Coordinates of C-alpha atoms in Angstrom, one line a residue:
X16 CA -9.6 13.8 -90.7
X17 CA -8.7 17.4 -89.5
X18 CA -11.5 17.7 -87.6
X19 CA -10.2 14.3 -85.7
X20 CA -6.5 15.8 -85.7
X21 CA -8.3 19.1 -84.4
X22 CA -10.5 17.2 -81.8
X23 CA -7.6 15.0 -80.9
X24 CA -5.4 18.4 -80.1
X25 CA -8.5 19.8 -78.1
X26 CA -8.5 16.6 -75.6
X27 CA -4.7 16.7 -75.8
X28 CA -4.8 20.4 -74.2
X29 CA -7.7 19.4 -72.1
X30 CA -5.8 16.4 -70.7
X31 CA -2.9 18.5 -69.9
X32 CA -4.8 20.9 -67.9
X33 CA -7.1 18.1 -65.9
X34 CA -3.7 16.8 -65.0
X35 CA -2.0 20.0 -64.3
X36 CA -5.4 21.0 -62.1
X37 CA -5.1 17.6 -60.6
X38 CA -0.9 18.2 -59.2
X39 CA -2.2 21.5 -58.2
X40 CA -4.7 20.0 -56.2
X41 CA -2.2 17.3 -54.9
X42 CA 0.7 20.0 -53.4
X43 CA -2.1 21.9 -52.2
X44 CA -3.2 18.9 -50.0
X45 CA 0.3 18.2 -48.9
X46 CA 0.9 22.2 -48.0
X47 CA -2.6 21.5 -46.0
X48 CA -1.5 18.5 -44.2
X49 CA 1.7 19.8 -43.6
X50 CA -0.1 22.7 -41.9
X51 CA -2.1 20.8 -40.3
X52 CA 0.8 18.6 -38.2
X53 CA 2.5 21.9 -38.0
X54 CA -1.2 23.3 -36.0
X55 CA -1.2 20.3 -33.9
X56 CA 2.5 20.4 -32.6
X57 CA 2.1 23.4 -32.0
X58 CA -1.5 23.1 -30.2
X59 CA 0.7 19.9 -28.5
X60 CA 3.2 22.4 -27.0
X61 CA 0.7 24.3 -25.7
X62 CA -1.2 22.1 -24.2
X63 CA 2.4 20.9 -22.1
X64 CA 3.2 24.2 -21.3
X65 CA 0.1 24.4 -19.3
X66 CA 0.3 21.7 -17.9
X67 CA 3.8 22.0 -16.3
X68 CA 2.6 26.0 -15.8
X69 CA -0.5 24.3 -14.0
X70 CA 1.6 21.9 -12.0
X71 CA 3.7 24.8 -10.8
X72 CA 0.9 26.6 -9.5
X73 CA -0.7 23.5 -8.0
X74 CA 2.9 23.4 -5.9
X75 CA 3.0 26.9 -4.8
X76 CA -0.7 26.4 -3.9
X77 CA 0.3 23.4 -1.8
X78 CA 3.2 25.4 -0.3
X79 CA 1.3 28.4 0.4
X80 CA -1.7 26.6 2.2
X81 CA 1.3 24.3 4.8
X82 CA 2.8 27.5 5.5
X83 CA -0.4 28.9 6.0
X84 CA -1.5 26.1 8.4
X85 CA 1.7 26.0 10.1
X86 CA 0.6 29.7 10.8
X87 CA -2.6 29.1 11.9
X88 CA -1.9 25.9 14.3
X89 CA 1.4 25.9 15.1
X90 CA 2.9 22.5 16.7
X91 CA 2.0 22.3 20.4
X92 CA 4.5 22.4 23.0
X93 CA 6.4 19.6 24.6
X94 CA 4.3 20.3 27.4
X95 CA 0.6 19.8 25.5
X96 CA 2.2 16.7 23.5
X97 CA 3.6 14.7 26.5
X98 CA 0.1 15.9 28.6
X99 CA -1.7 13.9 26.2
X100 CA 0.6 11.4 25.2
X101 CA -0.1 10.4 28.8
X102 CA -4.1 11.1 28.3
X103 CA -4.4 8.6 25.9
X104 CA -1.9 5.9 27.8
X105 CA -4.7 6.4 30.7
X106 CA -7.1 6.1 28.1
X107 CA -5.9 2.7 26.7
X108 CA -5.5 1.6 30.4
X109 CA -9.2 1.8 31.0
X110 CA -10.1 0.6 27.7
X111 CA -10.7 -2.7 29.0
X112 CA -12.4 -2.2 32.3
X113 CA -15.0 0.2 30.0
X114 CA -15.3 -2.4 27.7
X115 CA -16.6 -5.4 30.3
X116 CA -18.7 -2.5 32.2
X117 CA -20.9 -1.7 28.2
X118 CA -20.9 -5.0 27.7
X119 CA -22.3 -5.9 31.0
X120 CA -19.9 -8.5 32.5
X121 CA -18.6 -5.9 35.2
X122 CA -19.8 -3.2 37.6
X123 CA -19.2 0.5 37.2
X124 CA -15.4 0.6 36.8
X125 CA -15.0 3.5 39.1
X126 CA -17.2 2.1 42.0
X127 CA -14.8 -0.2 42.5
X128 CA -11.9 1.6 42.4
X129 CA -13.5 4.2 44.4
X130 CA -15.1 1.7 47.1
X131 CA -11.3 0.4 47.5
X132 CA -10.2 3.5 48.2
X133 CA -12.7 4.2 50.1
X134 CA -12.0 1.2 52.5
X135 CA -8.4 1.5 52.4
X136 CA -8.8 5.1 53.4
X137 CA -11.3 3.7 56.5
X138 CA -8.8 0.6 57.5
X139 CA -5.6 3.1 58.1
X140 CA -8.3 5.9 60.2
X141 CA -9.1 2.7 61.9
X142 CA -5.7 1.9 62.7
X143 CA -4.4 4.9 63.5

């Protein structure tokens, strides 16, 4: 019978100490998980730090280059923007006349216009 007491006592202790080990083990999972959510926050702030410190940078980049360019090719002046503002009006003008002449419905444009000229010019020598 002692020797059961005895035994009985021995698993007792050993109980007690598999379930200490085991509440050990238990906080130090929670102190490791806690760390771990504590890591990643933390890695999470960092990672939107650099990105907004990122973003700035792309902005000043963006800045620099426009003020660069502006620099480099300023605007043109009134004179150059109404020049070919009236290039391309003459352009348009034509557009159709070009267009009949490639696709072979009409003669040369400027023979025409030319050979017009050209008799106008010879009617008023003519008559005067």
């Amino acid at each position: 019978m002692t020797s059961l007491f005895a035994q009985e006592i021995r698993l007792s202790k050993r109980h007690e100490e598999i379930v200490s080990q085991r509440l050990m083990l238990l906080q130090q999972m929670e102190n490791k998980l806690g760390d771990q959510h504590t890591e990643k926050a933390s890695q999470l702030q960092t990672v939107e730090t650099a990105f907004k410190r990122n973003l700035s940078l792309l902005k000043d980049i963006e800045a620099a280059e426009k003020s660069l360019q502006t620099r480099i090719h300023p605007l043109p002046r009134p004179e150059v923007v109404s020049l070919e503002t009236r290039y391309w009006a003459s352009v348009e003008e034509y557009i159709p006349k070009w267009e009949q002449f490639l696709l072979g419905r009409a003669p040369y444009p400027f023979a025409v216009e030319n050979q017009n000229e050209a008799e106008n010019t010879i009617q008023n020598e003519a008559q005067g």
